[in-house]
Every structure is written in structure tokens, then in C-alpha cells.
């Protein structure tokens, strides 16, 4: 947005003291400070000019001595500094009266080297002699390339012996640089005074046109260390050249190497200032610069939704600064910062203000007084930097301006972003009841149709019914129903505004955020939303380079137009041309861009590896990792590119990556795990190495710490009810009471008040009194020990000495009244309840051990878990057999040998087969059972004597469930791939303009077509097709779905197609027979390469066998019958092919 609210202007004025700021700056020293220089004197402006350039200075007594003479040495300094010559080199002048150590030697050397002076005929320079007016004339004419002009009619009668200078004097007089002492006297032999010397230079550089007219400069900024961008008040009617500019760096004139004029902006290329700090002056406008290194001068939060980052240099068109992915927000604990609605706060827009301020707009506002941190990636400054933030707003919002921007639209500009609502995710609006638009005389009230929120709520565009006319006077009433994000209300107010029609053409005036896949163009006015009638062909109007590179998304926000391109139409590196077809844009006055707009943008190819965006969302069996850019699918889904480390930095054991899926937007990776679950509240590190973006930039050992999220808070009441058992072991002298508590997540242990191994966090009732376990341990009758198992379980053993107790061995015979007090998990989250109590009965140790979650997880791997840790185990007691024929795998079925292992958690069992089972957990359609022999009763037990068997039970079996998702089989048709219509992964048939594409899967599939289609995208030559229940003769660019056993059939109606893209994302309604969701897949079908097999028209086949002719005719009728079912159609086609083959053989 061109307009910036007051809060930003205040920010600039008060904070950016070390940044690059352009303005017309008055010289630090001026003639007014000299006691002998009056403001009204003819030479005051000239002295101001040279004193400001630090070419001349005053004397210690505060005077300038304007009538004092100038020596030739002093004149050499004035000229060398004025011309910006190099005076730092070695002084090597061949004048006998100028020594290399003289203070003036460098200046004389510079002038000699430039050919400005040559000395006297006797070879001397005479540095201490005063400079005459004739000598000064020659020096000026030679120095500035003015030369001699003897044709000028001079009335001076006193040139006499100074005839050698007549041509130079004539040239300066003709240029209006010098005048005589009077009409007939020039005074060539008189000494040049200090005031006259200043006037010579001032008139040459400022007032005369001999050097080409200096253009007025209204604004100045650096694009980079060697490129200065000058903004003129208006477009120059004459050709702009280097001669139109006088450029000084720290008082030294510098050459302009290249000039490129683009409207009001002129881009000047000068000598590189990289590594330097100083001031540049262009035609009297000064600009401080610091190119030692890019740095942040200040960071502030002007409101609750924006962050202003002030840099020490101009960062306009700096791709790294404008990249939203280079900014992340953290809370004070280093985790993702959440905005007011509890979602992760993200930077969604970066706007460069006044050249050096990056305004970061967030996806929503923060709560007032919220603290956090801004992390700026090393791509911006060379190293990662972190700034503390406090979002604070105590200012009442104001209306900055009201403008009529169209024949039925008024814009209101606020001092800060105002809170607003979304009618849908892309349509932000204000409450229209807050606004009222009337004619100024009150005779007419305009109906408000809509109030758009623009630029994150800093602007409101009021669209009304009716039409404004040029000269109409309106009143805009704004009620106090509007609030900023801090809750401060806008004061009720009204504004009068006059309608001034604007018929100026729509133009692109700038751009930002130009990357391979998107660019934001800045227009000279607000643009109306696209008309519904144009939306069907909208994207065709926006493209780059040529019409083939069409946009795939276009977004409007006031005067900003964001155009996005998909992977196949990316913008090229360097200069790219964006095209907007004529009549594609319409402003609020109804003006359209009559001609195609062509605009050049500079695109910088991404050479930075992908980065993890925010925290990893981790549960015990899944990791969700967001990246800051689109990824290459092959590397993103490669298991070898990810490693999980435990908190000791060791690779986790018994937990493997089972699958990795890249999201449809290619920025999120979902990693599914198998084997042991990650521990609830556990701390881990994910190492990501070799994951590439679309440009091939690969990650190098990114290490991202994460904690496992446990969805529910710790509820002690549930823990003690479901996961706490009491075991009793007694003899004549003592009884051991063992209490086992399973928290089912990593917990805090060690020296902490709420640690689970702190005895004071548990109590038991003995007699009529309750004792914490540390108190009980102090009593002679009891000994208490506590151990933790994997930081998730607690084993408490209370030993009671019978002879120390009144009740002896009958202590707690009916159970223990047990209480858990507040504890916390490894993340530091306290239990929801302060305590929980239950009388724990003695455990029934029989029948408590169970086999759970037995399923085929991969085609060669079966996994199950015991519900408790195993103390003794014998794998020979477990076997696999077919459910009906009772064939033992590895014995009767030798190819299906297997290994069986108990994991380190003493709970998880993995059976790895030598031969794959069918994906539905069968062998030739026969289910598989896990058989547990009766021998397990003796050697598969827990530490507390629990077994898998009830008393009296014998051998039993459990069916292996199908846990393997159906997958697209890209080799399903491999055996037929040599035939027309077949490729390894699909079969293609055609009937007129209907293509039938058949995909095969690893097992039978199920689902309703319309529900499958919600996440199935079918494109034909890049155009997305519509799903329909049935194809019709009139339809086009549509498809329908059918399922037959393990095949998905896609029928496409498209009059003109050669390539089909099929992309499916997981869907609860597309499953296998066991309700496992079909895995995501994508298929590219090249119809030309497939050599599509046509359904044969037998009416064109000449045959002699009448019986066969009748058979063919009958089949044709079946094919033509509209009521024919899919199965009949398929059978008819097969029969027709067989018949045709028979006819061919007969002939």
C-alpha cells in the first residue's frame, strides 16, 4: 500500500537513527555561522555550497574572510576537492617548487594528472602566489570541460597582457558563470577573493547549464552498494543522462557509470561502496549509507498484528528480507508462539517501507502484552539472530484518510489494523452496519453492499449500491463499533469527501517477493474483485514469458496482485516478464487495462536448503514436520533421509519408520512409525539429511528437537483406576506389598517436588491415619522402596514386618487405601487433579496377561503386544498356521519361515517372514492365526506371576488382522505391457471421446465413487476435470469412477486430451476390505505412449462366415444398448475381441 498510517510514521521518525534514510539535508556548517558573512551578501549561497561540501572552511576567530585572497596552493585544494579527485595517492609532481611532503602536493598532483593545470613556462607552479582572475577562468574552463570560446563579444578593455585567457573568459561569460568588475573591466590580474572562488564553482555546478541541467531529486535510495535509485518529482521530458547528476560521496565527486530511466525513477550505477560507511549526495539530496554489513537497527511492534524491523541499509527488492519463510516466532520457552486464537503465529506478508523497514504482517493478532521472540534466519544477516518482542497497544485507533476510489466505492484508511471477520478464508470483511454513506446534504443514503478489509485490516473499502458522479459531495459516517486488536474502539466520527473521477490507466508500479512460483505486483490503484463471468478463464489472463506459462492462482488485496505458478510453469532466474491480458483488471471506476500489461521483475532462484518451519508435531507413532517450501517428493519420502535420536543422542531402537507421505501442497511430511511407540512426553531429536526442495537444494544434518505430545492431560483418577495394581507376596515373617503404577508416558523423575519417584507423592492408610510413604518408611514396622521403569512406570514395594505390627500377617488383608498426589510429566505439565484415591485390592494374577493388537503391519511382518511386560518368555511356544487347513508356516509351508523376537520393552513381539503374505494378511485367501501353546502357561509370565491362560484353558489362537493399506500397483499390468493400451501401471481403452483408464491395486478395494472423488484430482492436459455420476453425450472435461475387485476404473470424457494426471490423497471412504485407508498415489498417463486400444467397430469388417456375422451383430447391439450394465459391457467387449480373433483366423 502506498499510504502508511501514522503509527508507522511515528516509528520511522523515532527509531531509525542508524538506518539509511534519504532526505534533503542542510549542511552541518553554513555561512550563517561566520560573523563576516551577511545573509543578504551576493556570495552567501556560494559560500554555503562550498562550506557544506567541506571544500572551504572558516578561520578560528569565527570569520570566513570573503574578501581575502586565495593562493594557488589553496585554489588547487578547492578544485581537487570540488571535482572529487583522488588525493590519497603518492604526490609525484615534477615542479621544483612543490615537494612531496607539502600539504598541497596531493591536490596539485591530482589536478596535473587530470590535465587541469600545467604550471608556468619556467616549469614552476608558484604555490604561494595569489591566484588571479584570469588564471581562475582557465582553471575552471579546463576542469569542467567548458573549453575556450573566442566568439563571445567581450566589452572588457583591460585584458591587455591576459589575451591568452580571453577564450576562457569568453566561455565563462557566455555560460553566465562570471561577470566583469563592471561593464568594461574584468580585472584579469586582480587576485581572486575567497568569495569569488566560491562563486566560480557555485555558478558552474548549480546555476549554469554548461554541465547539462541538474534534475531536481525528490527521493533517494540505494538498491545495493553500487546502485542508487533516484526519484524525480515528474517524468523528464528530455533524455536523462549522467550529466544531469552531480554525485558526491563524502564530498568527493564520483562518476556515473550507467543511467537507466524508468518513468520517475532513475537508476544510477556508481563505483561499488561495499564495505564503506558515509554519505552520498545527488543533486543536493543527501543519503547516509552503511555497507559494512546488513544489520538490524531496531525491532518494534507498532500494533498487535505487525512487527517492524528496521535495517541499517536499503533492503528494497532484497529477496531474503522479503521472504516470509525467513522469519519465525517463538514464545519465551522457545516453542511456537501462538496468536490470540491459539494457533501458531506466522508471518504471511513482508512489506518494505521507506526502503529500510520490513513490516511483517502476521496471520492473526497477538494478545495484548504478549511476549515472544522474533527469529530472523541466517539467510538474511549471515547468522541467525533473535529479538525479544512485546506486543503492546495502548493507542486508540484513528481514521487517517477517507477517499472516493470509484463510482461506487469509498476507502477508509486507519492508523492501524482493525479487527475484522472472514466470510470465507479469502474474503475478509468489516461489519457493514458500522458505516454509512450519504450525500452531504442528507437527501440520499447509499445502500452498503459490502465492506472489504484490505491490507490486514488497515483499510476498508466500502462498496455501495448506486453510482457517484464527478463533483458529488459525500459524508461518510463511522460508528464506534470498530475495534483494533487490543480492543480499543474507534471514536464515532464523520468525514466529508468530494468525488473526483479518476480515468487514469491501470499500471504496475512495482513488485515484491519475486520467487520461482509467485510474485506480487503493486498497482497504481485498487482493483475490483474479479467478475464471476471471468473466473472460468481467469488464469489464462495472467502468465509469464509466453502464454503457455499460465498462473494457477491469482489473489487480489487492494492494489496488490499476487500471481502464483505451479511447478511446471515456474518463473525463470533473472529478469522475467509478467503479462496481464487486456481487460483482465478493472478499477473501481470501471476502467480496464485496455492493452496487455508487460512488466519486468527480477527473480532470484532459491539456493537455500529447506528448513523446518515451527515445531514438530509428534505423537507416540507419528511425526508431522512442516517445511518452509515445497519439497521434492522422492527425497522427502525417502526413509534413509530421517533419523530419530533419543535424549542421549543415540539412535532409537525398536522404533522404525514405516512410511513417509508428502502432503498435497508438498510442504508437510508425515512420518508414520512402527515397532515401539515413542514415549509419551519423551524428548527426541529428528535428524533430516538429504531432503531436497524443487531446485535440488538438500538439507545437511538438520537437527530438530521435539517432544512427544500426549493428547490428554494426566488424570490421576484414571491412572489409579486403570493402570495401578497391587501384588502381595507373604511368608511367616513379613509381607511384601508391591504397587505397580503405569503412567503411560514419560514422567519427571529425580530431584523434583512432583517427581514420580518422590515417596512424599504417595500415601497409604494404616489404621485410622494416612501416611505419606516417606513417613511410613521411618516406622520400624515398614520398609519402603521405589523404582522407576523407563521413566513411565513406578514400582513401590512396602515390606511389613509381622512381629512389629499388632495385626501381624493380617495387615491390609482387604487391600490398601492408596492415594497418588500431584505429579508431572517430562514436559513439566502437572496432573489435572491434585490427588486420586482408591482402595487397591489384591490382584488376581490369573488371566491378566493378554495378546493385543495382532496385525500384519507389512507384507512380511506381523506385530503384536503383550499388555504387560514379560519376565520369562519362550518364542517356541508361539507359531503361525493357516486358519482352515491348519498348515504350519515354516513347516508345512516351508517358504514362510520366520524369526520371532521380543523387543527391549519386554512387551512388543515382531515376527519377520521370509516370504511375503498377501496384503490382506492371507495365503491364497486363507487367514493366518497366531497359535499359543499350553506350554506358555509355564514360561510366558510377568514378574508378578500373571500368565496368558485362565485356569483350565488349553492351547488357543488369535487371528492376524490386516493392518496393511491397499496401494496402487505400478506393475499390475506388467505382463501385458507389450500390448496396445497397456503400460506397467495402467490400461487405457477408448470409445470415441471417452477414455477408460484402469488402475490396479495390491488388494481388493471399496468405497463410494462420490466420496473417493473428494480427494481424487484428475487433470487432462493441465485442466482439472469435474467428477460426475454418469457421463453424458453433451458433457466434456468430466470423469466418473467405478470399482471392480482390485481395480479402480476412471472414465474420462474430453474432446481433446493427450495427457492425464491422477492424484489421490488419503480418504476415509476409500479403503480395503479391512477398512485400511488406501495410500496416496499419483499417476501420469501418457495416452500417446500407451497407444490406446480402440473398441473395434465390427460393421467395417468384411467376413464370409454368416454365423460369425450374426454373432458380431448381436454383440454390437449389446454394446449399443443404453441399459447395458458395466459387467455386460465388459463381457461384450471381451466376446467381440474373441469373435474378431476368430474371424481373422478363419480368413
Short mmCIF file of C-alpha atoms in Angstrom, two decimals, residues 20-187:
data_model
loop_
_atom_site.label_atom_id
_atom_site.label_comp_id
_atom_site.label_asym_id
_atom_site.label_seq_id
_atom_site.Cartn_x
_atom_site.Cartn_y
_atom_site.Cartn_z
CA UNK A 20 19.61 4.56 5.60
CA UNK A 21 17.18 7.49 5.39
CA UNK A 22 17.01 9.79 2.38
CA UNK A 23 16.18 13.47 2.72
CA UNK A 24 17.30 16.89 1.60
CA UNK A 25 19.73 17.63 4.42
CA UNK A 26 21.04 21.11 5.19
CA UNK A 27 24.82 21.26 5.55
CA UNK A 28 26.18 20.81 9.04
CA UNK A 29 28.10 24.12 8.69
CA UNK A 30 26.66 27.15 6.88
CA UNK A 31 27.64 30.72 6.04
CA UNK A 32 25.32 31.98 8.76
CA UNK A 33 27.82 30.98 11.43
CA UNK A 34 30.51 33.33 10.10
CA UNK A 35 30.46 36.79 11.69
CA UNK A 36 31.61 38.50 8.49
CA UNK A 37 29.13 36.86 6.08
CA UNK A 38 25.73 38.52 5.91
CA UNK A 39 22.62 36.66 4.75
CA UNK A 40 22.00 39.29 2.08
CA UNK A 41 25.50 39.21 0.59
CA UNK A 42 25.80 38.22 -3.09
CA UNK A 43 28.21 35.40 -2.23
CA UNK A 44 26.34 33.81 0.73
CA UNK A 45 24.79 30.95 -1.30
CA UNK A 46 28.15 30.21 -2.89
CA UNK A 47 29.94 30.04 0.46
CA UNK A 48 27.13 27.89 1.89
CA UNK A 49 27.61 25.49 -1.01
CA UNK A 50 31.38 25.00 -0.67
CA UNK A 51 31.36 25.03 3.13
CA UNK A 52 28.65 22.37 3.05
CA UNK A 53 30.81 20.26 0.75
CA UNK A 54 33.71 20.75 3.16
CA UNK A 55 35.77 22.31 0.38
CA UNK A 56 36.22 25.65 2.18
CA UNK A 57 36.13 26.37 5.89
CA UNK A 58 36.30 29.41 8.19
CA UNK A 59 39.01 30.67 10.47
CA UNK A 60 39.43 30.00 14.22
CA UNK A 61 38.16 33.50 15.08
CA UNK A 62 34.76 32.64 13.53
CA UNK A 63 35.25 34.60 10.32
CA UNK A 64 35.34 33.49 6.71
CA UNK A 65 37.25 36.47 5.25
CA UNK A 66 35.28 36.56 1.98
CA UNK A 67 37.50 39.33 0.56
CA UNK A 68 40.72 37.53 1.45
CA UNK A 69 42.88 36.38 -1.42
CA UNK A 70 43.43 32.75 -2.45
CA UNK A 71 46.86 31.31 -3.09
CA UNK A 72 47.47 28.96 -5.96
CA UNK A 73 48.02 26.14 -3.46
CA UNK A 74 44.68 26.88 -1.77
CA UNK A 75 42.98 27.08 -5.17
CA UNK A 76 44.41 23.64 -6.05
CA UNK A 77 42.77 22.17 -2.93
CA UNK A 78 39.43 23.82 -3.72
CA UNK A 79 39.39 22.48 -7.26
CA UNK A 80 40.58 18.95 -6.42
CA UNK A 81 38.00 18.54 -3.66
CA UNK A 82 35.22 20.08 -5.72
CA UNK A 83 35.91 17.70 -8.60
CA UNK A 84 36.11 14.73 -6.21
CA UNK A 85 39.58 13.76 -7.45
CA UNK A 86 41.70 11.08 -5.80
CA UNK A 87 44.09 12.95 -3.49
CA UNK A 88 45.23 9.98 -1.44
CA UNK A 89 47.80 8.62 -3.83
CA UNK A 90 51.54 9.39 -3.85
CA UNK A 91 52.35 13.05 -4.71
CA UNK A 92 54.69 12.87 -7.73
CA UNK A 93 54.53 16.32 -9.34
CA UNK A 94 57.52 17.45 -11.40
CA UNK A 95 57.54 21.04 -10.11
CA UNK A 96 60.75 22.18 -8.44
CA UNK A 97 58.78 24.34 -6.01
CA UNK A 98 56.34 21.56 -4.95
CA UNK A 99 57.78 18.94 -2.61
CA UNK A 100 56.06 15.59 -1.99
CA UNK A 101 55.69 16.44 1.69
CA UNK A 102 53.94 19.75 1.14
CA UNK A 103 50.32 19.80 2.37
CA UNK A 104 49.10 20.90 -1.04
CA UNK A 105 51.17 18.39 -3.07
CA UNK A 106 48.37 15.76 -3.34
CA UNK A 107 45.94 18.35 -4.70
CA UNK A 108 48.41 19.71 -7.24
CA UNK A 109 49.24 16.12 -8.29
CA UNK A 110 45.57 15.28 -8.81
CA UNK A 111 44.98 18.38 -10.95
CA UNK A 112 48.06 17.76 -13.09
CA UNK A 113 47.00 14.14 -13.61
CA UNK A 114 43.57 15.30 -14.76
CA UNK A 115 45.13 17.90 -17.15
CA UNK A 116 43.57 20.83 -15.32
CA UNK A 117 46.83 22.68 -14.63
CA UNK A 118 50.33 22.62 -16.14
CA UNK A 119 52.33 25.31 -14.34
CA UNK A 120 54.28 28.26 -15.67
CA UNK A 121 56.57 28.31 -18.73
CA UNK A 122 59.64 28.18 -16.44
CA UNK A 123 58.42 24.82 -15.07
CA UNK A 124 57.34 26.12 -11.68
CA UNK A 125 53.89 26.09 -10.03
CA UNK A 126 54.38 29.10 -7.71
CA UNK A 127 52.09 27.71 -4.97
CA UNK A 128 52.35 30.74 -2.66
CA UNK A 129 51.46 33.30 -5.28
CA UNK A 130 47.89 34.53 -5.24
CA UNK A 131 45.58 33.24 -7.94
CA UNK A 132 44.46 35.82 -10.50
CA UNK A 133 41.02 36.06 -12.03
CA UNK A 134 42.48 35.16 -15.45
CA UNK A 135 44.17 32.06 -14.04
CA UNK A 136 40.95 31.06 -12.26
CA UNK A 137 38.99 31.38 -15.51
CA UNK A 138 41.31 28.98 -17.32
CA UNK A 139 41.34 26.54 -14.39
CA UNK A 140 37.52 26.44 -14.30
CA UNK A 141 37.06 26.17 -18.07
CA UNK A 142 39.56 23.30 -18.34
CA UNK A 143 38.39 21.50 -15.20
CA UNK A 144 34.74 21.36 -16.24
CA UNK A 145 35.37 20.74 -19.91
CA UNK A 146 33.86 24.12 -20.92
CA UNK A 147 36.85 24.94 -23.10
CA UNK A 148 37.53 28.26 -24.93
CA UNK A 149 35.11 30.47 -26.82
CA UNK A 150 36.66 33.49 -28.58
CA UNK A 151 33.46 34.24 -30.45
CA UNK A 152 31.88 35.85 -27.41
CA UNK A 153 31.75 39.63 -27.80
CA UNK A 154 33.51 40.95 -24.70
CA UNK A 155 33.39 44.65 -23.77
CA UNK A 156 36.31 44.36 -21.37
CA UNK A 157 39.08 46.88 -22.16
CA UNK A 158 41.59 45.70 -19.56
CA UNK A 159 42.59 42.24 -20.84
CA UNK A 160 45.95 43.59 -22.11
CA UNK A 161 48.66 41.00 -21.25
CA UNK A 162 45.96 38.45 -20.42
CA UNK A 163 44.88 37.92 -24.00
CA UNK A 164 45.87 34.23 -23.55
CA UNK A 165 42.87 33.92 -21.22
CA UNK A 166 40.36 35.70 -23.45
CA UNK A 167 38.86 32.45 -24.86
CA UNK A 168 38.39 31.01 -21.36
CA UNK A 169 36.90 34.22 -20.01
CA UNK A 170 34.61 34.40 -23.04
CA UNK A 171 33.36 30.84 -22.48
CA UNK A 172 32.59 31.52 -18.79
CA UNK A 173 30.89 34.83 -19.52
CA UNK A 174 28.85 33.20 -22.28
CA UNK A 175 27.78 30.48 -19.85
CA UNK A 176 26.78 33.04 -17.21
CA UNK A 177 29.37 31.80 -14.76
CA UNK A 178 31.40 35.01 -14.36
CA UNK A 179 30.85 38.71 -14.78
CA UNK A 180 33.20 41.67 -15.02
CA UNK A 181 34.03 44.03 -12.20
CA UNK A 182 31.89 46.43 -14.19
CA UNK A 183 30.65 46.62 -17.75
CA UNK A 184 34.12 47.27 -19.26
CA UNK A 185 36.56 45.83 -16.77
CA UNK A 186 37.19 42.17 -15.94
CA UNK A 187 40.28 42.65 -13.73
#
